[in-house]
Amino acid sequence: MAKSVEIKCPECGWKPDGQPHWQCSCGYIWDTFQTAGRCPACSKQWERTACIPSAGGCTAFPLHLDWYDGLDEWLREELERIRQGAPA
Ligand SMILES: [Zn+2]
Ligand SMILES: [Zn+2]
């Protein structure tokens, strides 16, 4: 993408390190930023994404979209489209 969008915690500025820090209620563990907040196992869409204190972050639980710093409207629409589940 042409725009520089940085993914970081809106509260503390922690940047996800590409590791699977997030666990779904179904038990699956993955990197939620690879799927825009959707669990690959059960397809649950997470509106919010927790920051990870054990990886250097804080205990905030912000909206997933709030993690994208510099995200413009076009990209927001793209993410919304992904979230609504484009046919594979
Ligand atoms: Zn799940
Ligand atoms: Zn944080």
CSV table of C-alpha atoms and ligand atoms in Angstrom, one decimal:
chain,number,residue,atom,x,y,z
A,1,MET,CA,0.0,0.0,0.0
A,2,ALA,CA,1.2,3.5,-0.8
A,3,LYS,CA,0.1,5.1,2.5
A,4,SER,CA,2.3,4.5,5.5
A,5,VAL,CA,0.0,3.0,8.1
A,6,GLU,CA,1.5,2.1,11.4
A,7,ILE,CA,0.0,-0.5,13.6
A,8,LYS,CA,0.4,0.4,17.3
A,9,CYS,CA,-1.6,0.6,20.5
A,10,PRO,CA,-3.5,3.9,20.7
A,11,GLU,CA,-2.9,4.0,24.4
A,12,CYS,CA,0.8,3.1,24.9
A,13,GLY,CA,2.2,2.9,21.4
A,14,TRP,CA,3.3,-0.7,21.6
A,15,LYS,CA,3.7,-2.3,18.2
A,16,PRO,CA,2.6,-5.8,17.5
A,17,ASP,CA,5.7,-8.0,16.8
A,18,GLY,CA,4.1,-10.5,14.5
A,19,GLN,CA,3.8,-13.1,17.2
A,20,PRO,CA,0.5,-14.9,17.9
A,21,HIS,CA,-0.4,-13.1,21.1
A,22,TRP,CA,-4.2,-13.2,20.9
A,23,GLN,CA,-6.5,-16.0,22.0
A,24,CYS,CA,-10.0,-16.4,20.7
A,25,SER,CA,-12.9,-17.6,22.9
A,26,CYS,CA,-12.7,-20.8,20.9
A,27,GLY,CA,-9.2,-21.4,22.1
A,28,TYR,CA,-7.4,-20.6,18.9
A,29,ILE,CA,-4.2,-18.5,19.2
A,30,TRP,CA,-3.1,-16.2,16.3
A,31,ASP,CA,-1.8,-12.8,15.2
A,32,THR,CA,-5.0,-10.9,15.0
A,33,PHE,CA,-3.5,-8.2,12.7
A,34,GLN,CA,-3.0,-10.7,10.0
A,35,THR,CA,-6.8,-11.2,9.7
A,36,ALA,CA,-8.1,-7.7,10.7
A,37,GLY,CA,-9.4,-9.1,14.0
A,38,ARG,CA,-11.2,-12.2,12.7
A,39,CYS,CA,-10.4,-15.6,14.2
A,40,PRO,CA,-9.3,-18.0,11.4
A,41,ALA,CA,-10.6,-21.0,13.3
A,42,CYS,CA,-14.2,-20.0,14.1
A,43,SER,CA,-14.6,-16.7,12.1
A,44,LYS,CA,-15.5,-14.7,15.2
A,45,GLN,CA,-15.0,-11.0,14.4
A,46,TRP,CA,-13.4,-9.2,17.3
A,47,GLU,CA,-14.4,-5.5,17.4
A,48,ARG,CA,-11.7,-4.9,20.0
A,49,THR,CA,-8.1,-6.0,20.2
A,50,ALA,CA,-6.3,-6.2,23.5
A,51,CYS,CA,-2.9,-4.7,24.0
A,52,ILE,CA,-0.3,-7.3,25.3
A,53,PRO,CA,1.3,-6.4,28.6
A,54,SER,CA,3.5,-9.5,28.6
A,55,ALA,CA,5.1,-8.4,25.3
A,56,GLY,CA,5.7,-4.8,26.5
A,57,GLY,CA,2.3,-3.3,26.0
A,58,CYS,CA,-0.4,-2.1,28.4
A,59,THR,CA,-3.7,-3.4,29.5
A,60,ALA,CA,-5.9,-1.4,27.2
A,61,PHE,CA,-8.6,-3.0,25.1
A,62,PRO,CA,-9.1,-0.6,22.2
A,63,LEU,CA,-11.2,-0.9,19.1
A,64,HIS,CA,-9.3,-2.9,16.4
A,65,LEU,CA,-9.4,0.0,13.9
A,66,ASP,CA,-7.9,2.3,16.5
A,67,TRP,CA,-4.7,0.3,16.2
A,68,TYR,CA,-4.1,1.6,12.7
A,69,ASP,CA,-2.4,4.9,13.0
A,70,GLY,CA,-2.6,7.0,9.8
A,71,LEU,CA,-5.4,5.0,8.4
A,72,ASP,CA,-7.4,7.0,5.9
A,73,GLU,CA,-11.0,6.5,4.9
A,74,TRP,CA,-10.2,4.4,1.9
A,75,LEU,CA,-8.3,1.9,4.0
A,76,ARG,CA,-11.1,1.9,6.6
A,77,GLU,CA,-13.5,0.9,3.9
A,78,GLU,CA,-11.2,-1.9,2.8
A,79,LEU,CA,-11.0,-3.2,6.3
A,80,GLU,CA,-14.7,-3.1,6.7
A,81,ARG,CA,-15.0,-5.1,3.5
A,82,ILE,CA,-12.6,-7.7,4.9
A,83,ARG,CA,-14.5,-7.8,8.1
A,84,GLN,CA,-17.8,-8.4,6.3
A,85,GLY,CA,-16.2,-11.5,4.8
A,86,ALA,CA,-15.4,-11.3,1.2
A,87,PRO,CA,-16.0,-14.6,-0.6
A,88,ALA,CA,-12.7,-16.6,-0.8
B,1,ZN,ZN,-12.2,-18.5,17.4
B,2,ZN,ZN,-1.0,-0.6,24.9
